[in-house]
Tab-separated table of C-alpha atoms and ligand atoms in Angstrom:
chain	number	residue	atom	x	y	z
A	1	MET	CA	-15.102	32.463	-7.473
A	2	ALA	CA	-11.627	32.123	-6.432
A	3	GLU	CA	-8.558	33.715	-8.045
A	4	GLU	CA	-6.487	31.505	-10.369
A	5	LEU	CA	-3.229	30.354	-9.448
A	6	THR	CA	-0.745	31.338	-11.764
A	7	PRO	CA	3.143	31.081	-10.562
A	8	GLU	CA	5.749	32.957	-12.114
A	9	THR	CA	8.092	31.163	-14.377
A	10	PRO	CA	11.523	30.533	-12.804
A	11	ASP	CA	13.898	33.445	-13.125
A	12	GLU	CA	16.139	32.378	-15.844
A	13	ALA	CA	18.686	34.999	-14.630
A	14	GLU	CA	19.336	33.700	-11.247
A	15	GLU	CA	23.107	33.225	-9.799
A	16	PRO	CA	24.906	30.041	-11.417
A	17	ILE	CA	24.994	27.161	-8.833
A	18	LYS	CA	28.844	26.900	-7.853
A	19	GLN	CA	28.912	24.822	-5.018
A	20	ARG	CA	27.003	21.938	-3.396
A	21	LYS	CA	26.209	22.241	0.156
A	22	ASN	CA	29.301	19.888	1.332
A	23	GLY	CA	31.535	21.414	-0.466
A	24	LEU	CA	32.355	18.836	-2.861
A	25	TYR	CA	32.207	21.138	-5.915
A	26	GLN	CA	33.774	24.008	-4.204
A	27	GLY	CA	36.376	25.427	-6.897
A	28	VAL	CA	34.584	24.775	-9.967
A	29	SER	CA	36.498	26.470	-12.588
A	30	ASP	CA	34.614	29.359	-14.738
A	31	GLU	CA	35.928	27.171	-17.855
A	32	LEU	CA	34.266	23.850	-16.370
A	33	ALA	CA	31.031	25.743	-15.630
A	34	GLU	CA	31.164	27.492	-19.044
A	35	ASN	CA	31.969	23.718	-20.671
A	36	MET	CA	29.037	22.194	-18.929
A	37	LYS	CA	26.089	24.481	-20.245
A	38	SER	CA	26.266	22.994	-23.486
A	39	GLY	CA	26.994	20.200	-25.765
A	40	TRP	CA	23.679	18.100	-24.590
A	41	ALA	CA	21.088	16.644	-27.089
A	42	ASP	CA	17.713	18.019	-27.215
A	43	THR	CA	15.909	14.746	-25.465
A	44	GLU	CA	12.405	16.164	-25.440
A	45	LEU	CA	9.684	13.841	-26.273
A	46	THR	CA	6.656	14.723	-28.054
A	47	GLY	CA	3.463	12.287	-29.322
A	48	LEU	CA	3.425	10.289	-25.767
A	49	ALA	CA	0.440	8.259	-25.317
A	50	PRO	CA	-1.586	8.564	-21.982
A	51	ILE	CA	-0.832	6.255	-19.093
A	52	ALA	CA	-3.021	3.289	-19.186
A	53	GLN	CA	-5.445	4.612	-16.394
A	54	ALA	CA	-5.734	8.593	-17.618
A	55	ALA	CA	-9.191	8.162	-18.152
A	56	HIS	CA	-9.716	6.470	-14.879
A	57	THR	CA	-7.914	9.321	-12.906
A	58	ALA	CA	-9.763	11.969	-14.850
A	59	ASP	CA	-13.248	10.266	-13.649
A	60	ARG	CA	-11.941	10.415	-10.074
A	61	ARG	CA	-10.917	13.828	-10.236
A	62	ALA	CA	-14.254	14.842	-11.672
A	63	ALA	CA	-16.032	12.973	-8.797
A	64	LEU	CA	-13.847	14.642	-6.375
A	65	SER	CA	-14.648	18.133	-7.982
A	66	ALA	CA	-18.310	17.671	-7.797
A	67	ARG	CA	-18.028	16.840	-4.120
A	68	PHE	CA	-16.167	20.564	-3.108
A	69	PRO	CA	-17.555	22.803	-5.733
A	70	GLY	CA	-15.716	26.297	-5.496
A	71	GLU	CA	-12.804	25.317	-3.400
A	72	ARG	CA	-9.170	24.979	-4.023
A	73	LEU	CA	-7.992	21.649	-3.413
A	74	VAL	CA	-4.395	20.531	-2.631
A	75	ILE	CA	-3.287	16.962	-2.743
A	76	PRO	CA	0.594	16.347	-2.527
A	77	ALA	CA	2.527	13.321	-3.139
A	78	GLY	CA	4.871	13.680	-0.270
A	79	ASN	CA	8.623	14.351	-0.090
A	80	LEU	CA	11.629	12.050	0.421
A	81	LYS	CA	12.457	10.987	4.199
A	82	THR	CA	15.758	10.645	5.424
A	83	ARG	CA	17.138	7.582	6.457
A	84	SER	CA	20.378	8.188	7.897
A	85	ASN	CA	22.595	10.821	7.227
A	86	ASP	CA	22.347	11.590	3.115
A	87	THR	CA	20.436	8.683	2.504
A	88	GLU	CA	16.595	8.269	2.179
A	89	TYR	CA	13.833	5.359	2.245
A	90	SER	CA	12.594	4.679	-1.086
A	91	PHE	CA	9.976	7.046	-2.193
A	92	ARG	CA	6.218	5.678	-2.318
A	93	ALA	CA	3.878	8.521	-3.378
A	94	SER	CA	0.550	9.206	-1.221
A	95	THR	CA	-2.280	7.139	-2.033
A	96	GLU	CA	-4.482	10.206	-2.477
A	97	TYR	CA	-2.135	11.739	-5.039
A	98	ALA	CA	-1.492	8.499	-7.167
A	99	TYR	CA	-5.031	7.434	-7.172
A	100	LEU	CA	-5.898	11.086	-8.840
A	101	THR	CA	-3.067	11.592	-10.857
A	102	GLY	CA	-1.534	8.112	-11.727
A	103	ASP	CA	1.895	9.971	-10.967
A	104	GLN	CA	4.495	8.711	-8.069
A	105	THR	CA	6.965	11.570	-8.566
A	106	HIS	CA	8.203	13.019	-4.965
A	107	ASP	CA	7.467	16.465	-4.426
A	108	GLY	CA	4.732	16.425	-6.819
A	109	VAL	CA	1.525	18.130	-5.942
A	110	LEU	CA	-2.235	18.132	-7.622
A	111	VAL	CA	-4.228	21.381	-7.516
A	112	LEU	CA	-7.902	21.308	-8.539
A	113	GLU	CA	-8.462	24.805	-9.106
A	114	PRO	CA	-12.334	26.327	-8.933
A	115	VAL	CA	-13.446	27.826	-11.996
A	116	LYS	CA	-16.954	28.045	-13.517
A	117	ASN	CA	-18.379	24.695	-13.467
A	118	GLY	CA	-16.057	22.612	-11.725
A	119	HIS	CA	-12.209	22.593	-11.282
A	120	GLU	CA	-9.161	22.953	-13.557
A	121	ALA	CA	-6.727	20.571	-12.405
A	122	THR	CA	-2.920	21.290	-12.450
A	123	ILE	CA	0.014	19.036	-11.543
A	124	TYR	CA	3.139	20.691	-10.114
A	125	LEU	CA	6.243	19.004	-10.540
A	126	LEU	CA	9.845	19.478	-10.605
A	127	PRO	CA	10.909	20.213	-14.052
A	128	ARG	CA	13.800	19.107	-16.108
A	129	SER	CA	17.147	20.286	-14.844
A	130	ASN	CA	18.450	23.659	-16.014
A	131	ARG	CA	21.604	23.557	-17.652
A	132	GLU	CA	22.407	27.178	-18.006
A	133	ASN	CA	22.580	27.624	-14.159
A	134	GLY	CA	24.536	24.185	-13.536
A	135	GLU	CA	21.596	22.931	-11.591
A	136	PHE	CA	21.733	19.686	-13.422
A	137	TRP	CA	25.212	18.513	-12.296
A	138	LEU	CA	25.919	20.911	-9.197
A	139	ASP	CA	22.480	20.265	-7.519
A	140	GLY	CA	21.511	17.216	-5.411
A	141	MET	CA	18.369	16.965	-7.305
A	142	GLY	CA	20.084	17.522	-10.490
A	143	GLU	CA	19.633	14.936	-13.394
A	144	LEU	CA	22.914	14.377	-13.532
A	145	TRP	CA	22.770	12.499	-9.973
A	146	VAL	CA	18.891	10.982	-9.891
A	147	GLY	CA	18.285	10.751	-13.642
A	148	ARG	CA	16.238	12.358	-16.116
A	149	ARG	CA	12.801	13.400	-15.180
A	150	ASN	CA	9.795	14.057	-17.309
A	151	SER	CA	9.657	17.595	-18.901
A	152	LEU	CA	6.649	19.565	-17.977
A	153	ALA	CA	5.109	19.190	-21.424
A	154	GLU	CA	6.135	14.974	-21.288
A	155	ALA	CA	4.454	14.738	-17.749
A	156	GLU	CA	1.273	16.807	-19.453
A	157	GLN	CA	1.047	14.349	-22.466
A	158	LEU	CA	1.399	11.236	-20.176
A	159	LEU	CA	-0.826	12.244	-17.352
A	160	GLY	CA	-3.548	14.534	-19.214
A	161	ILE	CA	-2.895	17.248	-16.905
A	162	PRO	CA	-1.533	20.544	-17.271
A	163	ALA	CA	1.804	20.749	-15.584
A	164	LYS	CA	3.346	23.517	-13.901
A	165	ASP	CA	7.043	23.979	-11.884
A	166	VAL	CA	6.420	22.926	-8.196
A	167	ARG	CA	8.943	25.550	-7.085
A	168	GLU	CA	6.609	28.409	-7.777
A	169	LEU	CA	3.743	26.545	-5.883
A	170	PRO	CA	4.334	27.496	-2.176
A	171	GLN	CA	4.448	31.389	-2.630
A	172	ALA	CA	1.132	30.980	-5.272
A	173	LEU	CA	-0.481	29.152	-2.509
A	174	LYS	CA	0.401	31.711	-0.010
A	175	ASP	CA	-0.843	34.769	-2.341
A	176	ALA	CA	-4.114	33.034	-3.241
A	177	THR	CA	-7.200	34.034	-1.421
A	178	GLY	CA	-10.586	31.803	-1.467
A	179	SER	CA	-11.689	28.410	0.029
A	180	VAL	CA	-8.731	25.783	0.398
A	181	ARG	CA	-8.804	22.345	1.525
A	182	ALA	CA	-5.455	20.059	1.628
A	183	VAL	CA	-4.640	16.369	2.369
A	184	ARG	CA	-2.374	16.581	5.394
A	185	GLY	CA	0.822	14.593	6.364
A	186	HIS	CA	2.538	14.339	3.410
A	187	ASP	CA	4.437	17.758	2.455
A	188	ALA	CA	5.232	20.219	5.305
A	189	GLY	CA	6.324	22.696	2.793
A	190	ILE	CA	2.863	22.855	1.208
A	191	GLU	CA	1.113	22.861	4.562
A	192	ALA	CA	3.455	25.626	5.677
A	193	ALA	CA	2.397	27.870	3.089
A	194	LEU	CA	-1.261	26.984	3.583
A	195	THR	CA	-1.232	27.253	7.365
A	196	ASP	CA	-3.375	30.464	7.862
A	197	LYS	CA	-5.787	29.145	5.260
A	198	VAL	CA	-6.987	25.728	6.458
A	199	THR	CA	-8.671	24.131	9.190
A	200	ALA	CA	-7.956	20.489	10.391
A	201	GLU	CA	-11.712	19.892	10.261
A	202	ARG	CA	-12.317	20.550	6.656
A	203	ASP	CA	-9.142	18.985	5.463
A	204	GLU	CA	-10.225	15.860	7.317
A	205	GLU	CA	-13.247	16.021	5.292
A	206	LEU	CA	-11.296	15.699	1.957
A	207	ARG	CA	-9.157	12.823	3.333
A	208	VAL	CA	-12.613	11.093	4.370
A	209	TYR	CA	-13.676	11.958	0.850
A	210	LEU	CA	-10.608	10.447	-0.769
A	211	SER	CA	-10.948	7.272	1.471
A	212	GLU	CA	-14.429	6.365	0.735
A	213	ALA	CA	-14.108	7.085	-3.135
A	214	ARG	CA	-11.782	4.266	-2.990
A	215	LEU	CA	-14.574	1.832	-1.442
A	216	ILE	CA	-15.324	0.797	-4.630
A	217	LYS	CA	-12.755	-0.278	-7.503
A	218	ASP	CA	-13.049	0.624	-10.753
A	219	ALA	CA	-12.029	-1.618	-13.680
A	220	PHE	CA	-8.363	-0.480	-13.607
A	221	GLU	CA	-8.089	-1.024	-10.022
A	222	VAL	CA	-9.624	-4.418	-10.070
A	223	ALA	CA	-7.040	-5.529	-12.849
A	224	GLU	CA	-4.400	-4.192	-10.659
A	225	LEU	CA	-5.357	-6.130	-7.572
A	226	GLN	CA	-5.774	-9.282	-9.828
A	227	LYS	CA	-2.297	-8.560	-10.884
A	228	ALA	CA	-0.806	-8.305	-7.328
A	229	CYS	CA	-2.251	-11.304	-6.267
A	230	ASP	CA	-0.762	-13.300	-9.134
A	231	SER	CA	2.742	-12.001	-8.394
A	232	THR	CA	1.812	-12.740	-4.753
A	233	ALA	CA	1.188	-16.344	-5.557
A	234	ARG	CA	4.391	-16.615	-7.649
A	235	GLY	CA	6.367	-15.368	-4.655
A	236	PHE	CA	4.830	-17.617	-2.245
A	237	GLU	CA	5.914	-20.546	-4.536
A	238	ASP	CA	9.709	-19.090	-4.541
A	239	VAL	CA	9.447	-19.408	-0.983
A	240	VAL	CA	8.005	-22.882	-1.083
A	241	LYS	CA	11.068	-23.556	-3.165
A	242	VAL	CA	13.892	-22.237	-1.223
A	243	LEU	CA	12.699	-23.647	2.549
A	244	ASP	CA	15.390	-25.619	2.868
A	245	LYS	CA	17.823	-22.730	2.338
A	246	ALA	CA	15.879	-20.942	5.304
A	247	GLU	CA	15.991	-23.745	7.397
A	248	ALA	CA	19.896	-23.500	6.937
A	249	THR	CA	19.718	-19.729	7.363
A	250	SER	CA	16.584	-17.769	9.023
A	251	GLU	CA	13.183	-16.298	8.187
A	252	ARG	CA	15.173	-13.582	6.473
A	253	TYR	CA	16.079	-15.843	3.842
A	254	ILE	CA	12.193	-15.933	3.233
A	255	GLU	CA	11.682	-12.276	3.423
A	256	GLY	CA	14.329	-11.990	0.953
A	257	THR	CA	13.097	-14.324	-1.466
A	258	PHE	CA	9.523	-12.810	-1.749
A	259	PHE	CA	10.945	-9.215	-1.934
A	260	LEU	CA	12.921	-10.607	-4.806
A	261	ARG	CA	9.728	-11.249	-6.890
A	262	ALA	CA	7.796	-7.875	-5.407
A	263	ARG	CA	10.593	-5.736	-6.525
A	264	VAL	CA	10.891	-7.595	-10.047
A	265	GLU	CA	7.297	-7.761	-11.100
A	266	GLY	CA	6.030	-4.701	-8.983
A	267	ASN	CA	7.078	-1.619	-7.075
A	268	ASP	CA	7.611	-3.228	-3.689
A	269	VAL	CA	5.887	-5.202	-1.232
A	270	GLY	CA	2.681	-3.507	0.124
A	271	TYR	CA	3.902	-3.915	3.757
A	272	GLY	CA	6.603	-5.403	6.012
A	273	SER	CA	6.345	-9.091	5.281
A	274	ILE	CA	5.384	-11.370	8.195
A	275	CYS	CA	7.513	-14.382	7.800
A	276	ALA	CA	6.979	-16.325	11.199
A	277	ALA	CA	8.134	-19.711	11.811
A	278	GLY	CA	7.101	-21.675	14.801
A	279	PRO	CA	5.851	-19.650	17.700
A	280	HIS	CA	6.523	-16.280	16.043
A	281	ALA	CA	3.477	-17.022	14.078
A	282	CYS	CA	1.711	-15.856	17.269
A	283	THR	CA	3.062	-12.479	17.230
A	284	LEU	CA	0.841	-10.721	14.584
A	285	HIS	CA	3.116	-8.177	13.362
A	286	TRP	CA	6.237	-10.518	13.439
A	287	VAL	CA	8.442	-8.363	11.006
A	288	ARG	CA	11.838	-8.872	12.683
A	289	ASN	CA	12.185	-12.320	10.516
A	290	ASP	CA	15.501	-13.390	12.409
A	291	GLY	CA	14.283	-16.487	13.714
A	292	ALA	CA	14.959	-20.097	13.057
A	293	VAL	CA	13.105	-22.096	10.452
A	294	ARG	CA	12.762	-25.674	11.692
A	295	SER	CA	11.268	-28.586	10.111
A	296	GLY	CA	8.486	-30.059	11.973
A	297	ASP	CA	7.229	-26.406	12.504
A	298	LEU	CA	4.708	-24.175	10.827
A	299	LEU	CA	5.430	-21.153	8.685
A	300	LEU	CA	2.877	-18.362	8.794
A	301	LEU	CA	3.850	-16.075	5.808
A	302	ASP	CA	1.712	-13.135	5.333
A	303	ALA	CA	3.136	-11.021	2.418
A	304	GLY	CA	1.936	-8.974	-0.639
A	305	VAL	CA	3.323	-7.602	-3.932
A	306	GLU	CA	2.442	-4.009	-4.418
A	307	THR	CA	1.925	-3.384	-8.071
A	308	THR	CA	4.044	-0.783	-10.139
A	309	GLU	CA	0.694	1.280	-10.144
A	310	LEU	CA	0.740	0.868	-6.222
A	311	TYR	CA	-2.118	-1.656	-5.568
A	312	THR	CA	-1.116	-4.262	-2.954
A	313	ALA	CA	-2.260	-8.136	-2.468
A	314	ASP	CA	-2.498	-9.091	1.634
A	315	VAL	CA	-2.161	-12.868	1.601
A	316	THR	CA	-1.344	-15.422	4.179
A	317	ARG	CA	-0.618	-18.925	3.890
A	318	THR	CA	0.535	-21.110	6.723
A	319	LEU	CA	2.717	-23.952	5.729
A	320	PRO	CA	4.296	-27.066	7.234
A	321	ILE	CA	7.937	-26.587	6.657
A	322	ASN	CA	8.632	-30.156	6.051
A	323	GLY	CA	5.786	-30.327	3.693
A	324	ARG	CA	3.439	-32.221	5.919
A	325	TYR	CA	0.921	-30.982	8.878
A	326	THR	CA	1.415	-33.067	12.284
A	327	ASP	CA	-2.059	-34.114	13.476
A	328	ILE	CA	-2.455	-31.058	16.056
A	329	GLN	CA	-1.285	-28.728	13.322
A	330	ARG	CA	-3.935	-29.965	10.992
A	331	LYS	CA	-6.651	-30.052	13.372
A	332	ILE	CA	-6.121	-26.035	14.037
A	333	TYR	CA	-5.253	-25.412	10.638
A	334	ASP	CA	-8.716	-27.368	8.912
A	335	ALA	CA	-10.617	-25.021	11.714
A	336	VAL	CA	-9.232	-21.930	10.264
A	337	TYR	CA	-10.016	-23.147	6.919
A	338	GLU	CA	-13.529	-23.912	7.822
A	339	ALA	CA	-13.926	-20.373	9.369
A	340	GLN	CA	-12.668	-18.959	6.183
A	341	GLU	CA	-14.836	-20.938	4.114
A	342	ALA	CA	-17.815	-19.556	6.173
A	343	GLY	CA	-16.534	-15.999	6.051
A	344	ILE	CA	-15.871	-16.069	2.221
A	345	ALA	CA	-19.318	-17.667	1.608
A	346	ALA	CA	-20.999	-14.492	3.599
A	347	VAL	CA	-19.485	-11.942	1.067
A	348	LYS	CA	-21.684	-10.946	-1.486
A	349	PRO	CA	-23.883	-7.759	-2.626
A	350	GLY	CA	-26.285	-6.583	0.027
A	351	ALA	CA	-24.769	-8.742	2.912
A	352	ALA	CA	-23.610	-6.608	5.734
A	353	TYR	CA	-20.109	-5.711	6.257
A	354	ARG	CA	-19.909	-7.294	9.681
A	355	ASP	CA	-21.241	-10.660	8.147
A	356	PHE	CA	-18.086	-12.027	7.244
A	357	HIS	CA	-16.660	-11.551	10.243
A	358	ASP	CA	-19.273	-13.020	12.279
A	359	ALA	CA	-19.500	-16.234	10.231
A	360	ALA	CA	-15.693	-16.787	10.763
A	361	GLN	CA	-15.787	-16.134	14.378
A	362	ARG	CA	-18.987	-18.313	14.994
A	363	VAL	CA	-17.085	-21.284	13.448
A	364	LEU	CA	-13.780	-20.768	15.668
A	365	ALA	CA	-15.932	-20.462	18.630
A	366	GLU	CA	-17.773	-23.778	17.927
A	367	LYS	CA	-14.171	-25.577	17.412
A	368	LEU	CA	-12.628	-23.914	20.916
A	369	VAL	CA	-15.858	-25.162	22.672
A	370	GLU	CA	-15.754	-28.541	20.930
A	371	TRP	CA	-12.075	-28.824	21.837
A	372	GLY	CA	-12.636	-27.966	25.410
A	373	LEU	CA	-10.651	-24.838	25.483
A	374	VAL	CA	-13.479	-22.691	26.836
A	375	GLU	CA	-17.020	-23.427	28.306
A	376	GLY	CA	-19.609	-23.102	25.836
A	377	PRO	CA	-21.967	-23.002	24.248
A	378	ALA	CA	-20.725	-20.818	21.297
A	379	GLU	CA	-23.236	-18.208	21.950
A	380	ARG	CA	-22.013	-17.617	25.349
A	381	VAL	CA	-18.515	-17.651	23.937
A	382	LEU	CA	-19.426	-14.912	21.374
A	383	GLU	CA	-21.165	-12.843	23.480
A	384	LEU	CA	-18.474	-12.349	26.012
A	385	GLY	CA	-15.868	-12.334	23.380
A	386	LEU	CA	-13.902	-15.210	24.986
A	387	GLN	CA	-12.629	-16.429	21.827
A	388	ARG	CA	-10.646	-13.647	21.248
A	389	ARG	CA	-7.774	-14.783	23.556
A	390	TRP	CA	-6.844	-16.951	20.669
A	391	THR	CA	-8.611	-15.262	17.439
A	392	LEU	CA	-7.036	-11.999	18.538
A	393	HIS	CA	-7.826	-9.705	15.640
A	394	GLY	CA	-10.882	-8.524	12.939
A	395	THR	CA	-11.551	-11.141	10.269
A	396	GLY	CA	-10.888	-8.677	7.464
A	397	HIS	CA	-10.478	-5.294	6.019
A	398	MET	CA	-10.675	-3.349	2.771
A	399	LEU	CA	-7.748	-3.416	0.564
A	400	GLY	CA	-6.572	-1.758	-2.375
A	401	MET	CA	-3.683	0.932	-2.830
A	402	ASP	CA	-3.252	0.552	1.176
A	403	VAL	CA	-3.151	-2.854	2.903
A	404	HIS	CA	-5.619	-1.459	5.420
A	405	ASP	CA	-7.413	0.697	2.722
A	406	CYS	CA	-10.145	3.353	3.084
A	407	ALA	CA	-8.910	3.551	6.915
A	408	ALA	CA	-10.486	7.293	7.251
A	409	ALA	CA	-13.707	6.138	5.895
A	410	ARG	CA	-16.591	6.966	8.504
A	411	THR	CA	-18.095	3.777	10.232
A	412	GLU	CA	-21.409	4.370	8.610
A	413	ALA	CA	-19.651	3.984	4.913
A	414	TYR	CA	-17.392	1.088	5.724
A	415	VAL	CA	-18.155	-1.480	8.890
A	416	ASP	CA	-21.929	-0.469	8.967
A	417	THR	CA	-22.249	-0.739	5.425
A	418	THR	CA	-23.476	-3.447	2.982
A	419	LEU	CA	-21.162	-4.873	0.727
A	420	GLU	CA	-21.658	-3.519	-2.998
A	421	PRO	CA	-19.982	-5.048	-6.456
A	422	GLY	CA	-16.415	-3.686	-6.800
A	423	MET	CA	-15.450	-3.460	-3.058
A	424	CYS	CA	-12.550	-5.847	-2.459
A	425	LEU	CA	-11.480	-7.088	1.139
A	426	THR	CA	-9.740	-9.989	3.023
A	427	VAL	CA	-11.015	-12.800	5.001
A	428	GLU	CA	-8.269	-13.838	7.310
A	429	PRO	CA	-9.463	-15.813	10.356
A	430	GLY	CA	-6.734	-17.070	12.861
A	431	LEU	CA	-6.056	-19.289	15.909
A	432	TYR	CA	-3.084	-18.010	17.743
A	433	PHE	CA	-2.113	-20.446	20.921
A	434	GLN	CA	0.595	-18.600	22.476
A	435	ALA	CA	3.885	-20.570	23.480
A	436	ASP	CA	3.178	-19.420	27.329
A	437	ASP	CA	-0.584	-19.964	27.494
A	438	LEU	CA	-1.148	-22.203	30.193
A	439	THR	CA	-4.853	-22.525	29.708
A	440	VAL	CA	-4.436	-25.013	26.622
A	441	PRO	CA	-2.906	-28.054	26.620
A	442	GLU	CA	0.851	-28.388	25.825
A	443	GLU	CA	0.461	-29.525	22.352
A	444	TYR	CA	-1.442	-26.416	21.067
A	445	ARG	CA	1.116	-24.191	22.465
A	446	GLY	CA	3.376	-22.132	20.015
A	447	ILE	CA	0.855	-22.974	17.063
A	448	GLY	CA	-0.439	-20.166	15.013
A	449	VAL	CA	-2.337	-20.198	11.937
A	450	ARG	CA	-4.000	-17.782	9.444
A	451	ILE	CA	-5.242	-18.072	6.271
A	452	GLU	CA	-5.661	-14.890	4.299
A	453	ASP	CA	-7.477	-14.443	0.738
A	454	ASP	CA	-8.200	-11.258	-1.058
A	455	ILE	CA	-12.083	-11.455	-1.975
A	456	LEU	CA	-13.588	-9.019	-4.745
A	457	VAL	CA	-17.498	-8.675	-4.185
A	458	THR	CA	-18.927	-9.285	-7.797
A	459	GLU	CA	-22.505	-8.684	-8.970
A	460	ASP	CA	-23.621	-12.214	-7.971
A	461	GLY	CA	-21.482	-13.275	-4.984
A	462	ASN	CA	-17.466	-12.767	-4.955
A	463	ARG	CA	-14.473	-13.688	-6.498
A	464	ASN	CA	-11.244	-14.990	-4.759
A	465	LEU	CA	-8.431	-13.138	-6.627
A	466	SER	CA	-5.854	-14.995	-4.455
A	467	ASP	CA	-7.412	-18.495	-5.696
A	468	ALA	CA	-4.102	-19.304	-7.519
A	469	LEU	CA	-2.793	-20.299	-3.914
A	470	PRO	CA	-4.332	-23.608	-2.630
A	471	ARG	CA	-6.007	-23.500	1.094
A	472	ARG	CA	-6.861	-26.649	2.049
A	473	SER	CA	-4.677	-28.684	4.112
A	474	ASP	CA	-4.135	-31.658	1.726
A	475	GLU	CA	-4.103	-29.443	-1.201
A	476	VAL	CA	-1.396	-27.629	0.366
A	477	GLU	CA	0.612	-30.801	0.702
A	478	ALA	CA	0.150	-31.648	-2.521
A	479	TRP	CA	1.171	-28.096	-3.902
A	480	MET	CA	4.241	-28.085	-1.673
A	481	ALA	CA	5.211	-31.402	-2.913
A	482	GLY	CA	5.063	-30.397	-6.659
A	483	LEU	CA	7.160	-27.724	-6.178
A	484	LYS	CA	9.721	-29.275	-4.166
A	485	GLY	CA	10.281	-31.850	-6.877
B	1	LIG	N1	-0.925	-8.131	6.799
B	1	LIG	C1	-1.531	-7.215	7.637
B	1	LIG	C2	-2.889	-7.737	7.642
B	1	LIG	O1	-2.890	-9.122	7.394
B	1	LIG	O2	-3.835	-7.102	7.805
B	2	MN	MN1	-2.027	-9.811	5.640
B	3	MN	MN1	-5.076	-8.165	5.909
């Protein structure tokens, strides 16, 4: 059995912090340093209720423990990342860490320590700031600067996991013996402490496991995804209401409007919003969002609210900016709608994962043949993949904490698997006619349409989590008219 990790408690007698790196606090008098040590109320909280998903995170850790018996498992939250000079990007905890703990604190690390009959979990966190040595007001991570943290005892009550001081972890990991695996890519300091103890291959097995464990969502996760979709629907409504202001400015007005909803109701947007007006709809990852918004054009809006617990929606609607589709826009839109209907109908337990993609692509290929854009029959087009000049991307993907969720899952567990209740995926066919595509009549050029919904596999079929937003062209128009008043 591997030896237990027992970090030392921090040395209370360490030198007082007298100055910050940038020299801002040089010259702190002994009197002031002494003065700042005391006169602070004890704010320790007791009797805290566990977080809502505590029972679920415990189940997830138990499943992980059963998969890797006898091995120490290290799962970091990640660190702050510099944006420029001394400013940082807003922090988003690693999916693996948040999934297993429900915590989102930067620099946190979950360690599963092997013991007889399983593992003991410990969460390593930055504790409350020491007031005796000046840390709380002289250090950049001091609570005076960044706000009050949970004490280790408080974190333990909230998360249901024993908590220790993370500053002791690197040395404890270096000193420990026995088999260890870590999730890489989030915390360079932790990886450095493990460098001669882990192998890329074994760490990858841990990453793959944690990706595949998330293929089937538990009840908490399904509720979060529904929340994300409902907030997202409200964000789309917000956008429709300000399309005139976007016309007077740019696509940025749309991005900012949706972001407001995401920040107020959730944590953030789950990915960079694609606010693509006119021909920008044909650029799949259009996130510059600095273009003009013009009456008569379409707006392809692909955006998703990420909830406070880090589950994201991924929804696309392609809207007529002035509220009414032109004939050619409607023809293309209705074809994509038909393809999406066929795709959604193929989402059910026992179906092959690839079925919904095949069903949607078949409809699109048939339309392209019918419109004379490619020589048929549709079977030939599909066999040669000729429709892909205009369909461009796959018809969907798993959805969850990551927008492209479970990305490290093995082919046999994901694209070659059959659907099971609790899986959640997007169905998002599209047709894109580039502005410079000389192979299609001029009236098609510069039109891009995608319709994307978030579909939960249920016991007897599926449930569209994003059906608060209309999809059929006439229903979209009526919905927009209602919102614009
Ligand atoms: N928004 C990324 C995607 O639809 O997959
Ligand atoms: Mn999307
Ligand atoms: Mn998607």
